[in-house]
Coordinates of C-alpha atoms in Angstrom, one line a residue:
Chain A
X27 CA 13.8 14.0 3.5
X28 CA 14.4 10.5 4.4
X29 CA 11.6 9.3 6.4
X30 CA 9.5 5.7 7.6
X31 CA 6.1 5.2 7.7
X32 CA 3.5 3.9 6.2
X33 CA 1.5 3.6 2.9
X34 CA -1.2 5.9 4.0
X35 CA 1.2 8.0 5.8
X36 CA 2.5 8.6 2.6
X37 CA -0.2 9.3 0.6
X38 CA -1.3 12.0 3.9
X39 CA 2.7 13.5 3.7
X40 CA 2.2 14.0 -0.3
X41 CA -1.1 15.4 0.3
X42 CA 0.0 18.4 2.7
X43 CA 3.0 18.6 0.4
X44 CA 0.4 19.5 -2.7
X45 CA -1.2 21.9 -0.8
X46 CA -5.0 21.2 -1.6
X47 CA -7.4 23.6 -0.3
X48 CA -10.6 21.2 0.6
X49 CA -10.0 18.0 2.0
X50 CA -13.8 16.9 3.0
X51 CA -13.6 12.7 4.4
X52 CA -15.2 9.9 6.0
X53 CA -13.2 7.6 7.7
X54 CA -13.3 3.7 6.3
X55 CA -10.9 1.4 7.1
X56 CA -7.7 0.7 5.6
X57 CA -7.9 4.4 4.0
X58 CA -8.9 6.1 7.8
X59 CA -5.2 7.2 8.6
X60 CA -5.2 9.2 5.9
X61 CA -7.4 11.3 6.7
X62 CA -6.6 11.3 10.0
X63 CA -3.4 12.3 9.7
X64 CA -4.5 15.2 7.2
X65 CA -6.5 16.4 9.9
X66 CA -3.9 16.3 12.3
X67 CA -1.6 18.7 9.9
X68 CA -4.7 21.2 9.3
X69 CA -5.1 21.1 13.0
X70 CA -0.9 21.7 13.7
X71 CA -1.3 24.3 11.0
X72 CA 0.8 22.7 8.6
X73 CA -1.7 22.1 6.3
X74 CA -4.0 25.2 5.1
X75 CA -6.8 23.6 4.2
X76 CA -10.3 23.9 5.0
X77 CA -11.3 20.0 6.9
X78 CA -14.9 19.1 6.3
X79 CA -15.9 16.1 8.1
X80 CA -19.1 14.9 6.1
X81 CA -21.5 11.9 7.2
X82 CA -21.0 9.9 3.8
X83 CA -18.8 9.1 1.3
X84 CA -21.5 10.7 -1.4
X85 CA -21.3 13.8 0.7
X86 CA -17.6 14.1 0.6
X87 CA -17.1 13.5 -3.3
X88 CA -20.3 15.8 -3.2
X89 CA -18.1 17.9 -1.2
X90 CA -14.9 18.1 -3.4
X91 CA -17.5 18.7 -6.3
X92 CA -18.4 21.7 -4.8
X93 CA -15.0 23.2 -4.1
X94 CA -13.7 22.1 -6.8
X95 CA -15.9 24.0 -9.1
X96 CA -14.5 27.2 -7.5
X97 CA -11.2 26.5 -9.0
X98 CA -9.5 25.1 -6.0
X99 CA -7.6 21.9 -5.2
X100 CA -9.5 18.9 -3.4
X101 CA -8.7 15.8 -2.2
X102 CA -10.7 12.5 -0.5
X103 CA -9.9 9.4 0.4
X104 CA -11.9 6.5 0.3
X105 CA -12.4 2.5 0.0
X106 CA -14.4 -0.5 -1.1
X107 CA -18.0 0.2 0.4
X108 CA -17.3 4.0 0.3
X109 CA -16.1 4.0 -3.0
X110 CA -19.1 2.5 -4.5
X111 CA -21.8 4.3 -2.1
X112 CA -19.9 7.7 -3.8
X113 CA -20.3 5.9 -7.3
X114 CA -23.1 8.4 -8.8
X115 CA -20.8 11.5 -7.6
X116 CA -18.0 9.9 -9.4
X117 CA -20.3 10.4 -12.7
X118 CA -20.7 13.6 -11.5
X119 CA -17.0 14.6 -11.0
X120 CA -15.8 13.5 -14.0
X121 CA -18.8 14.9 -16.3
X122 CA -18.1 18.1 -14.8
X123 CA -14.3 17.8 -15.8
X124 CA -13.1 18.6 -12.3
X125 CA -9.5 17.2 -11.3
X126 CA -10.2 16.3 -8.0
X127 CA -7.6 13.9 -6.4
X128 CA -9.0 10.4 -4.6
X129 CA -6.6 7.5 -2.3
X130 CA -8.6 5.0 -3.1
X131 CA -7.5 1.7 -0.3
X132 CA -8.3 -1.2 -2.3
X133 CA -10.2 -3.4 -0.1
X134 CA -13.2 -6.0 -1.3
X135 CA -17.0 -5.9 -1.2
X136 CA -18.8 -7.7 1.2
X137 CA -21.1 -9.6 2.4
X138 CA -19.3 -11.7 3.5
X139 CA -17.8 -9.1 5.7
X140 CA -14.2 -8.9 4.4
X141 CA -11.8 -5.9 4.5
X142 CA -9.1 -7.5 2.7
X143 CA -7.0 -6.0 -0.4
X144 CA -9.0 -6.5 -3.7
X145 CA -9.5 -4.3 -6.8
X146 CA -13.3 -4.9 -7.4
X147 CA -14.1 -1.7 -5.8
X148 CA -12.0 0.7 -7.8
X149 CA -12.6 -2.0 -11.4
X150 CA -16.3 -1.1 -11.2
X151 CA -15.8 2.6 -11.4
X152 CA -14.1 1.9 -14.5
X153 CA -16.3 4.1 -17.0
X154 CA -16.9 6.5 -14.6
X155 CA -14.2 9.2 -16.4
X156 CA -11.7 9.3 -13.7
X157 CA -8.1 8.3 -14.1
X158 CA -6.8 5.4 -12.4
X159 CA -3.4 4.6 -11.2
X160 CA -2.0 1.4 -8.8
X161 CA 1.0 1.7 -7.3
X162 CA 3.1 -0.6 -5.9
X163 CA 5.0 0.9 -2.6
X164 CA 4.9 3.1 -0.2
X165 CA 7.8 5.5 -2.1
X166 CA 5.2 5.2 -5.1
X167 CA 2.8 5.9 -3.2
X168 CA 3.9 9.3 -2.4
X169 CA 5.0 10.4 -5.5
X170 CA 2.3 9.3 -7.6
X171 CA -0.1 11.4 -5.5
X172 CA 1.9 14.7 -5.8
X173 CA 1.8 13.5 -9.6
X174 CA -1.7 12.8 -9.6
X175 CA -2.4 16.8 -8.7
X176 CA -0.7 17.8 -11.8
X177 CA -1.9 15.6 -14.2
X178 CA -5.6 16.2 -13.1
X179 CA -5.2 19.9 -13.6
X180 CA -4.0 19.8 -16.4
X181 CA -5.9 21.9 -18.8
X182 CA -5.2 19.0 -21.8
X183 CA -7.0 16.6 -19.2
X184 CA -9.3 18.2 -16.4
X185 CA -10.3 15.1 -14.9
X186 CA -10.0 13.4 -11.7
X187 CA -7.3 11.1 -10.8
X188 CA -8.1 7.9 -8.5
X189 CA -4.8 6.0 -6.6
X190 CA -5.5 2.6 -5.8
X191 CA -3.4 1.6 -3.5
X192 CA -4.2 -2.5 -1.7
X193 CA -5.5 -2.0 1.3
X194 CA -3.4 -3.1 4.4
X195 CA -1.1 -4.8 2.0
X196 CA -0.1 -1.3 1.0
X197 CA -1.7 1.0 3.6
X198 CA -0.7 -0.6 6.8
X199 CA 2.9 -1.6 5.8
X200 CA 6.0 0.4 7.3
X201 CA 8.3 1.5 4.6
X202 CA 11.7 3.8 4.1
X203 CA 10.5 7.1 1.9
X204 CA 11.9 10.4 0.5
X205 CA 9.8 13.0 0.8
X206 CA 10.6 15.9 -1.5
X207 CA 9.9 19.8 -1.9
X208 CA 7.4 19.9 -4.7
X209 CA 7.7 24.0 -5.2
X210 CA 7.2 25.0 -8.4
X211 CA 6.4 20.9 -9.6
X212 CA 2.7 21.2 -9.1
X213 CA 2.1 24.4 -10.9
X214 CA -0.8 26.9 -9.5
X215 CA -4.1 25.1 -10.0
X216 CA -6.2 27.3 -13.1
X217 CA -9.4 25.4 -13.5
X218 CA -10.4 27.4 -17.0
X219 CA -14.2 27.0 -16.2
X220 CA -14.5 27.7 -12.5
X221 CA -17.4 29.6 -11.3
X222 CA -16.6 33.4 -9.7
X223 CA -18.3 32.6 -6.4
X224 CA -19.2 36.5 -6.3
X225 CA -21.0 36.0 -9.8
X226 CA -22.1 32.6 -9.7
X227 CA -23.2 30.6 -13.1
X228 CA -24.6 27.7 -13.3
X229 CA -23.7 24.0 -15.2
X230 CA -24.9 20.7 -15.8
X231 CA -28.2 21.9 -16.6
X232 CA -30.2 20.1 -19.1
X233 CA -28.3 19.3 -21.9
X234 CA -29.7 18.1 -25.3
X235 CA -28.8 14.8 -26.8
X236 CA -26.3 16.3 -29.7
X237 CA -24.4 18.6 -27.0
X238 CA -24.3 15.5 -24.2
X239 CA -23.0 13.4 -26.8
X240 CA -20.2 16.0 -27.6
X241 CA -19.3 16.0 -23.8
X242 CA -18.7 12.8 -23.9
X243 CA -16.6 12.6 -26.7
X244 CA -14.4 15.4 -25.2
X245 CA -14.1 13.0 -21.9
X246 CA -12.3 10.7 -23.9
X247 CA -10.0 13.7 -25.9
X248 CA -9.0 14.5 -21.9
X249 CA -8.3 10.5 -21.1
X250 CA -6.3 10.1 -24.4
X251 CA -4.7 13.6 -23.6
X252 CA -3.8 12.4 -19.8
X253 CA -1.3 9.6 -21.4
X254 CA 1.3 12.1 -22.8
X255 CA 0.9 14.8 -19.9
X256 CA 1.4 11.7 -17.3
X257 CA 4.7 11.3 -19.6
X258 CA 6.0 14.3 -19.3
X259 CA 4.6 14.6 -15.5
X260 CA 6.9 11.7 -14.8
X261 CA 9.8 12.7 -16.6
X262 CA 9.9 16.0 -14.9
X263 CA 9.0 14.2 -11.4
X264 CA 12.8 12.1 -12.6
X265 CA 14.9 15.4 -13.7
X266 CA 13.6 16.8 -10.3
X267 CA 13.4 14.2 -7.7
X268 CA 15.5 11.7 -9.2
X269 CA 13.5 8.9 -9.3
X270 CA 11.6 7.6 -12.6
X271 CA 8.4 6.3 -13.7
X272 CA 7.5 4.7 -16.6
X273 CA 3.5 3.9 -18.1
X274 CA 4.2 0.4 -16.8
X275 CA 7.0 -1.2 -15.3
X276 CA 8.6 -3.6 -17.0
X277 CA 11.5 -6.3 -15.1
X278 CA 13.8 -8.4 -17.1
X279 CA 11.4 -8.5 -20.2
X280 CA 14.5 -8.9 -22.7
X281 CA 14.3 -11.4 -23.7
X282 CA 11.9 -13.0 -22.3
X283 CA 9.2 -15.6 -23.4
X284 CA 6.6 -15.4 -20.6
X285 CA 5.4 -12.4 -19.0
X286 CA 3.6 -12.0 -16.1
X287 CA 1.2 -9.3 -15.4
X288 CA -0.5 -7.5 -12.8
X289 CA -1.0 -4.1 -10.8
X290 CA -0.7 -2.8 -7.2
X291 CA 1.7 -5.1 -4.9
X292 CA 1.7 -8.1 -6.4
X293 CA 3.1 -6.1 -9.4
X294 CA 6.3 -6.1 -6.9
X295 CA 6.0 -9.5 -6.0
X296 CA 6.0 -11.1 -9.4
X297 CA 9.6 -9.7 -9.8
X298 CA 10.9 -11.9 -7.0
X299 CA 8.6 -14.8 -9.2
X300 CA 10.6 -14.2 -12.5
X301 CA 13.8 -14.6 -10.4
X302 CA 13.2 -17.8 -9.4
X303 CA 12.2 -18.8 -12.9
X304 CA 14.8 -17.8 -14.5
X305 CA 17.2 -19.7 -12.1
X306 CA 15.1 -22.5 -13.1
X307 CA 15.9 -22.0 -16.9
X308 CA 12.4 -20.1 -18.0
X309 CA 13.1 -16.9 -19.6
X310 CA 10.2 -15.1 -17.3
X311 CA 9.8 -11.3 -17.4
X312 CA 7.1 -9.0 -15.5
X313 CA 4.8 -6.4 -16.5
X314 CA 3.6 -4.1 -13.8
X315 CA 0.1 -2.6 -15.3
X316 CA 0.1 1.1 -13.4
X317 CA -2.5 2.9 -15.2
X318 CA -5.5 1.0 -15.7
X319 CA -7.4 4.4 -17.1
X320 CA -6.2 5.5 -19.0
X321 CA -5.4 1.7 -20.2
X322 CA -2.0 1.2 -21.2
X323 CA -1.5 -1.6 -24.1
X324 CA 2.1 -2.9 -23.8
X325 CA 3.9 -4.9 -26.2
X326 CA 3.1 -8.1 -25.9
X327 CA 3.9 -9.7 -29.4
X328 CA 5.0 -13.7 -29.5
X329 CA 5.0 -13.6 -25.7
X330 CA 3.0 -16.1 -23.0
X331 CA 1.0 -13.8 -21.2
X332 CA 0.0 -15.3 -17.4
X333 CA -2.3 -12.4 -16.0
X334 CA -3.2 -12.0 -12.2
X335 CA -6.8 -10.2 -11.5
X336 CA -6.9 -9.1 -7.8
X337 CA -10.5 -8.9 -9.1
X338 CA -13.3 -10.2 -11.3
X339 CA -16.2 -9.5 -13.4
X340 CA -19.5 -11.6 -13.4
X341 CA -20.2 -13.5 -16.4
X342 CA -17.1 -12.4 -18.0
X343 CA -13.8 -12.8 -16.4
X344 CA -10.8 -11.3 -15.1
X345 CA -10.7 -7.9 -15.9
X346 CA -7.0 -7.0 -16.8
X347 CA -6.6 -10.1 -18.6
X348 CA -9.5 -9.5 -20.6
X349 CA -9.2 -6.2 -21.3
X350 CA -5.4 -7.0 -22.6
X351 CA -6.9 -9.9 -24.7
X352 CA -9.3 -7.5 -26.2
X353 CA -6.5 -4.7 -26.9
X354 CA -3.4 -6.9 -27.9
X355 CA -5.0 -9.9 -29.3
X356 CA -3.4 -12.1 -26.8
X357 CA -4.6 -15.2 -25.4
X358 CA -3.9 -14.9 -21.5
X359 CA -3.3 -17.4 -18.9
X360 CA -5.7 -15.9 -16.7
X361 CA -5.2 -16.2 -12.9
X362 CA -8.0 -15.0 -10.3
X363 CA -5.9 -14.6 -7.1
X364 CA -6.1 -12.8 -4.0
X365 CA -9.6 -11.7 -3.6
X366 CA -10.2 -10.7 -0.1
X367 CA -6.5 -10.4 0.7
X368 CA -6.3 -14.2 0.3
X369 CA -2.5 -14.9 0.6
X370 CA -0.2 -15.1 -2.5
X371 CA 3.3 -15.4 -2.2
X372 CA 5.9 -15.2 -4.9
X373 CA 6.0 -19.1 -5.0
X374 CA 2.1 -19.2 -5.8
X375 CA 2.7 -16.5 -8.3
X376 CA 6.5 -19.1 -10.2
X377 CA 3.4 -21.9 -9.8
X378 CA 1.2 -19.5 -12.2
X379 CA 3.6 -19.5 -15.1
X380 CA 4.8 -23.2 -14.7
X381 CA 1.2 -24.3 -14.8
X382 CA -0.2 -21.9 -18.0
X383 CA -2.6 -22.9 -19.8
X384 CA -2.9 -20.0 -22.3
X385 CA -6.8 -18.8 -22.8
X386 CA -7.8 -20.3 -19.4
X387 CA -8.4 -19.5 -16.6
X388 CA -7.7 -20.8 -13.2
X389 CA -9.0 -19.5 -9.4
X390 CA -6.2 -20.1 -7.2
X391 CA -6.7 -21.9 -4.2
X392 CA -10.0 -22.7 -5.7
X393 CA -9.0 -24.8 -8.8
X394 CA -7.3 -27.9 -8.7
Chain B
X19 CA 16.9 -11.1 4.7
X20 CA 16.5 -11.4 7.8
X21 CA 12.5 -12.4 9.0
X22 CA 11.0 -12.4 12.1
X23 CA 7.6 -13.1 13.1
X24 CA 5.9 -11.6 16.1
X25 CA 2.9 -13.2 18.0
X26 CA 1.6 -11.1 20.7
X27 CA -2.5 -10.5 21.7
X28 CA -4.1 -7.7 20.8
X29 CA -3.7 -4.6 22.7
X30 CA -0.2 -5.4 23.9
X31 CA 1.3 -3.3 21.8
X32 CA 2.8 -5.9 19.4
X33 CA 2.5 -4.1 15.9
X34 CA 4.2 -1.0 17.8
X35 CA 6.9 -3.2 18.2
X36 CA 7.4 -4.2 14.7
X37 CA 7.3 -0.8 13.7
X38 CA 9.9 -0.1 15.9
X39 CA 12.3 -2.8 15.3
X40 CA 12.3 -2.1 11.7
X41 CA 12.7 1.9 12.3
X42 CA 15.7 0.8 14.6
X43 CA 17.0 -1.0 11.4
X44 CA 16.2 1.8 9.2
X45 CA 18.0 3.9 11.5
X46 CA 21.3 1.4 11.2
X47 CA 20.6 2.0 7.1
X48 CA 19.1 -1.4 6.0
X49 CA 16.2 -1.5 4.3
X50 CA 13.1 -2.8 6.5
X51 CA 9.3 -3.4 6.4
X52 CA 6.7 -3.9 9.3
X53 CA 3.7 -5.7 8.3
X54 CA 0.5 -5.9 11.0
X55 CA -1.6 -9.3 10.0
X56 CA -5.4 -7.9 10.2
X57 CA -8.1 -10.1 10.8
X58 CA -11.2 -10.5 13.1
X59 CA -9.0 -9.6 16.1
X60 CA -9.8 -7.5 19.0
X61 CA -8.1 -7.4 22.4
X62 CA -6.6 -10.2 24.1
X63 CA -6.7 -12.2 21.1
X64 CA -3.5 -13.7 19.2
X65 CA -2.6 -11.7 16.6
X66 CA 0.9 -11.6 14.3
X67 CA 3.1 -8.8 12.9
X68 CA 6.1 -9.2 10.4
X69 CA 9.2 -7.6 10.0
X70 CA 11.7 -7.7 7.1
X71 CA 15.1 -6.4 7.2
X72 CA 17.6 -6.3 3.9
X73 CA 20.4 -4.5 2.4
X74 CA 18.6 -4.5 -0.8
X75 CA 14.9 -2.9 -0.9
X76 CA 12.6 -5.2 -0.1
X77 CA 10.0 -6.5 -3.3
X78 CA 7.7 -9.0 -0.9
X79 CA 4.5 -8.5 0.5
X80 CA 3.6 -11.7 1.5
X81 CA 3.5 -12.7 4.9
X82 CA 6.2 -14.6 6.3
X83 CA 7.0 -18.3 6.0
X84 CA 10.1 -19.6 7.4
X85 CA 11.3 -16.8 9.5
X86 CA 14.9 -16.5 11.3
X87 CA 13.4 -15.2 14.8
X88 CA 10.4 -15.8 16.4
X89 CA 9.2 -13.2 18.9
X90 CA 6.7 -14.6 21.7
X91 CA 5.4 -11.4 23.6
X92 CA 2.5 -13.6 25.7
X93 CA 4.0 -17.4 25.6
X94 CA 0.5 -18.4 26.8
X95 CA -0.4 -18.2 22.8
X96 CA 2.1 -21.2 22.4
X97 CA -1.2 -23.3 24.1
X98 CA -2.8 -22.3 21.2
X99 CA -0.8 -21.3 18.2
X100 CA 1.8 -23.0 16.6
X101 CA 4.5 -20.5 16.7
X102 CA 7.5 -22.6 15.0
X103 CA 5.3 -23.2 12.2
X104 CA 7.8 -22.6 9.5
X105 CA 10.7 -22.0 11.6
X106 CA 14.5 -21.9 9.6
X107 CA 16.2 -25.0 11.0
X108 CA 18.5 -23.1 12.7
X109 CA 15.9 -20.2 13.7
X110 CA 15.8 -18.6 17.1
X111 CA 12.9 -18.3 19.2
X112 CA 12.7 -15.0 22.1
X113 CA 10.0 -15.8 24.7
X114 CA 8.5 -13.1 27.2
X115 CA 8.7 -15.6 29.8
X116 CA 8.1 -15.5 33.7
X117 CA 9.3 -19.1 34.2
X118 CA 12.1 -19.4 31.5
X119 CA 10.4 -21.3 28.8
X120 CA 12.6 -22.9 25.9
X121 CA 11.6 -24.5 22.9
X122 CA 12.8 -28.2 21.7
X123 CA 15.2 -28.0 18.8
X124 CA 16.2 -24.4 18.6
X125 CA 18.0 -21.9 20.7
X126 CA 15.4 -20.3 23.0
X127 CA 16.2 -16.6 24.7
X128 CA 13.7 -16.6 27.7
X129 CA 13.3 -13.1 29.5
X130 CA 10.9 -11.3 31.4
X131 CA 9.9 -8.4 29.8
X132 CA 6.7 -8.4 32.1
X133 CA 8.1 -8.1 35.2
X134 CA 10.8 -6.1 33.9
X135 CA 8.2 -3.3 33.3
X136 CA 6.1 -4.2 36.4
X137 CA 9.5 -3.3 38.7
X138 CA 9.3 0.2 36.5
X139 CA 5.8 0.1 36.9
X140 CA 5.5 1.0 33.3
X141 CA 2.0 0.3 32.5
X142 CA -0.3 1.3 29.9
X143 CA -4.2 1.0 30.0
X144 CA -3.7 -1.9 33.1
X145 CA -1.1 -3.5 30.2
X146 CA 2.6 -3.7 31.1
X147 CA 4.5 -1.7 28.2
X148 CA 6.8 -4.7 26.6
X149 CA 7.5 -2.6 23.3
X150 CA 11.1 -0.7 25.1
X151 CA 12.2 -4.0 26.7
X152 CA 11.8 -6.1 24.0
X153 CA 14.0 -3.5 21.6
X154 CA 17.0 -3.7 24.2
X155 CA 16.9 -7.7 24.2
X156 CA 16.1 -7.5 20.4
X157 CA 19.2 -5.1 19.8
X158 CA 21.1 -7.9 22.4
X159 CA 20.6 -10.3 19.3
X160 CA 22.2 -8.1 17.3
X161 CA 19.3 -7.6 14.8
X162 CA 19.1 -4.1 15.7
X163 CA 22.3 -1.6 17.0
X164 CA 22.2 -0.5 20.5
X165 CA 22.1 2.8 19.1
X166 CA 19.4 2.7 16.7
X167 CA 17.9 1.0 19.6
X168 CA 18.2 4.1 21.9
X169 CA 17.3 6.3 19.5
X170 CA 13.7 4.5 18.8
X171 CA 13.2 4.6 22.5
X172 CA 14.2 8.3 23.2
X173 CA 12.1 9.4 19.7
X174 CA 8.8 7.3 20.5
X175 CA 8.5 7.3 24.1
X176 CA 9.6 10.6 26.6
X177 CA 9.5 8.5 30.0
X178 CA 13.2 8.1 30.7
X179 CA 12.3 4.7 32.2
X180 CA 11.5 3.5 29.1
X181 CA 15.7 3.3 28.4
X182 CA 16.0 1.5 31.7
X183 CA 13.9 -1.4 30.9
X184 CA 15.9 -1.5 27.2
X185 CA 18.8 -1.6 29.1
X186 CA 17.7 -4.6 32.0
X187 CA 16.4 -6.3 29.2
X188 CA 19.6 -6.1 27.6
X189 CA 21.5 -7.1 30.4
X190 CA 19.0 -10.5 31.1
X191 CA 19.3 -11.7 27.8
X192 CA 22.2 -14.2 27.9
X193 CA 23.6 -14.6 24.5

């Protein structure tokens, strides 16, 4: 069905459509419609889920933990100061390779007080086992979270899925969407080591260096494993639905000899950047990163590479770019923009590639 | 693509009308986007929505620019924004006015939405409602069909009098 609304509409709409069983929330702004709206369709009754409003975001990933070692399907949503106050339960989650589904809004970290779109928040729960995706509108919004359902619970995977999404940039912004009938899409959720609540076990009990170490290991078999189930998730979301996905999303890359790259809605933007290049005689092409973890190396060979960071690491860099560096050898033009929600437009982001310095990098706004 | 920019204070129901607008051009089968600006507002102070309406789907995010329309829902703000800022050259300007107010060096559509609802005595929270007015004069300009217009009204608000201050609205806006 055709429909209009917004980016955490969206993610609420695909939510009910997956049919979770727990949905346990705190409300934090630009994620609280979300779960408002969910608790609107368990209150109309078109949602059967139980609603467990928690006082913190460690209780409601504690929550979803819970459930979700019972076998059933579970979904939070959170953002910026809630995602990291849930940050140990995260750990948790993940160790205990349960596919809970999160809505992460994107917003930054204060002080100073700021509820702008950034990725710093969801970027430092980076080796924390969960999956994480950034999409890009409020259609991708939607199906990337019915997506995200299967993928966690798949038994090759069994771990939790995380979509980013930039807070108001994304959340508050009033978009045309399809909304589809999943049926048989998201198969029936089979979590292969969920405790019989009428013969409970116990896990996570102390476990001895050689077998912890073995865990670990087998949370990177699930993360490698996610990349071809997300594959095949999206190509069966395509022969269903209609509409396709790819690992990333690449736009007029060609032939092209300078790529820009970045996730979430600049990923969007940048396209409108390469079009304006290319009228100016630079053979531009875009990259849109959309799984971050798994990390998804593209193909950057003999290729200027002018990355955007919506985020940044201390006493290291920009995270995307560097982590591309490190994977393809290339020698970004690294641009920090948009922290906070600062304003980019698609003329800041043509400035980017006509000013590249490759292996720099350059704050925008802040740099001369 | 068509942009407009909409400066109202908060609480008067200004982001509502952005949604709207672009439903009403959804509705007509473009392709539209409402975006609130967030800040440090709280009631009564100035606060800005855009709105985006294509054939083509819309890739921006950004706020806008140089729009084609500027909507004024509270023209006391024009004491203390700069609402032209970035006005097209041959961009229009709609004021909520109670005395007529135009603007030098673009075409100026003055009407009263306020007293408009007042005679309806449509009133929200102590607020006259300006969202159903403005979407008649709005659909006046032609950004929006009279019937996607209607339809907005009779889907978001029950209160048939809503429709009646669309269609005054319509009727005072002289083209």
């Amino acid at each position: 069905m055709l429909t209009f609304g917004t980016g955490n509409k969206a993610v609420a709409m695909a939510v009910r459509d997956a049919k979770p069983v727990v949905v346990a929330a705190y409300p934090i702004t630009p994620q609280t419609e979300i779960v408002e709206e969910l608790a609107n369709y368990v209150t109309d009754g078109s949602l059967d889920a139980r609603y467990i409003p928690v006082e913190s975001e460690h209780s409601s990933m504690a929550a979803c933990i819970g459930a979700a070692a019972t076998g059933v399907r579970t979904f939070t949503a959170t953002s910026s100061h809630g995602l990291v106050y849930m940050c140990e339960m995260l750990h948790m989650s993940a160790g205990a390779r349960l596919p809970i589904v999160m809505a992460n809004a994107n917003r930054s970290i204060g002080p100073g007080w700021n509820i702008g779109a950034e990725h710093t928040d969801s970027i430092s729960m980076r080796d924390t086992g969960w999956l994480q995706v950034y999409v890009s509108s409020v259609q991708e919004a939607y199906d990337v979270t019915l997506m995200a359902f299967r993928i966690a619970e798949h038994t090759d995977v069994l771990l939790p899925v995380m979509i980013n999404l930039d807070g108001f940039l994304l959340t508050h912004i009033t978009q045309t969407f399809e909304t589809v009938e999943p049926d048989d899409f998201i198969p029936p959720i089979a979590t292969p080591h969920a405790i019989d609540i009428n013969n409970p076990g116990g896990y996570g009990t102390l476990t001895p260096g050689d077998t912890h170490f073995k865990f670990r290991r087998d949370i990177e078999r699930g993360m490698q494993a996610s990349i071809p189930v997300i594959e095949e998730t999206e190509a069966d979301f395509a022969r269903r639905f209609g509409r396709e996905y790819h690992l990333y999303d690449e736009y007029r890359m060609e032939d092209a000899d300078v790529v820009i790259i970045a996730m979430g809605t600049f990923g969007k933007e940048m396209e409108v950047a390469v079009d304006i290049l290319r009228e100016e005689g630079i053979r531009a092409g875009a990259i849109r990163m959309r799984w971050f973890r798994p990390f998804i190396t593209p193909d950057l060979d003999g290729k200027d590479v002018v990355v955007i960071d919506r985020d940044y690491s201390f006493g290291f860099g920009g995270v995307v770019a560097n982590e591309l560096q490190a994977k393809c050898g290339c020698k970004p033009f690294s641009v920090i923009a948009g922290l906070g929600g600062q304003e980019v437009t698609y003329d800041d982001i043509a400035e980017f590639v006509r000013i590249q310095r490759p292996g720099t990098e350059h704050w925008f706004g802040v740099d001369d | 693509m068509f942009e407009i920019r909409l400066h109202s204070r908060g609480g008067q129901g200004g982001v509502t009308a952005a949604k709207l607008i672009a439903y009403a051009a959804f509705l007509d089968g473009k392709y539209a986007t409402a975006t609130p600006l967030y800040g440090a507002e709280r009631r009564g102070a100035p606060v800005v929505s855009f709105i985006r309406i294509d054939d083509r789907p819309i890739r921006v995010y950004s706020q806008i620019r140089n729009p084609d329309l500027v909507i004024v829902l509270d023209e006391s703000i024009m004491e203390l924004v700069d609402v032209l800022k970035g006005l097209k050259p041959d961009g229009e300007v709609f004021v909520n006015s109670q005395k007529g107010t135009c603007v030098e060096g673009h075409r100026t559509y003055p009407v009263d939405l306020t007293s408009i609802s007042l005679s309806l005595d449509l009133v929200l929270a102590g607020n006259p409602i300006l969202n159903t007015p403005l979407i008649g004069a709005i659909a006046k300009l032609g950004v929006i069909s009279q019937e996607s217009a209607k339809q907005v009204i009779a889907e978001t608000f029950r209160d048939e009098r809503n429709v009646e201050a669309a269609l005054r609205a319509y009727e005072e806006l002289k083209i």
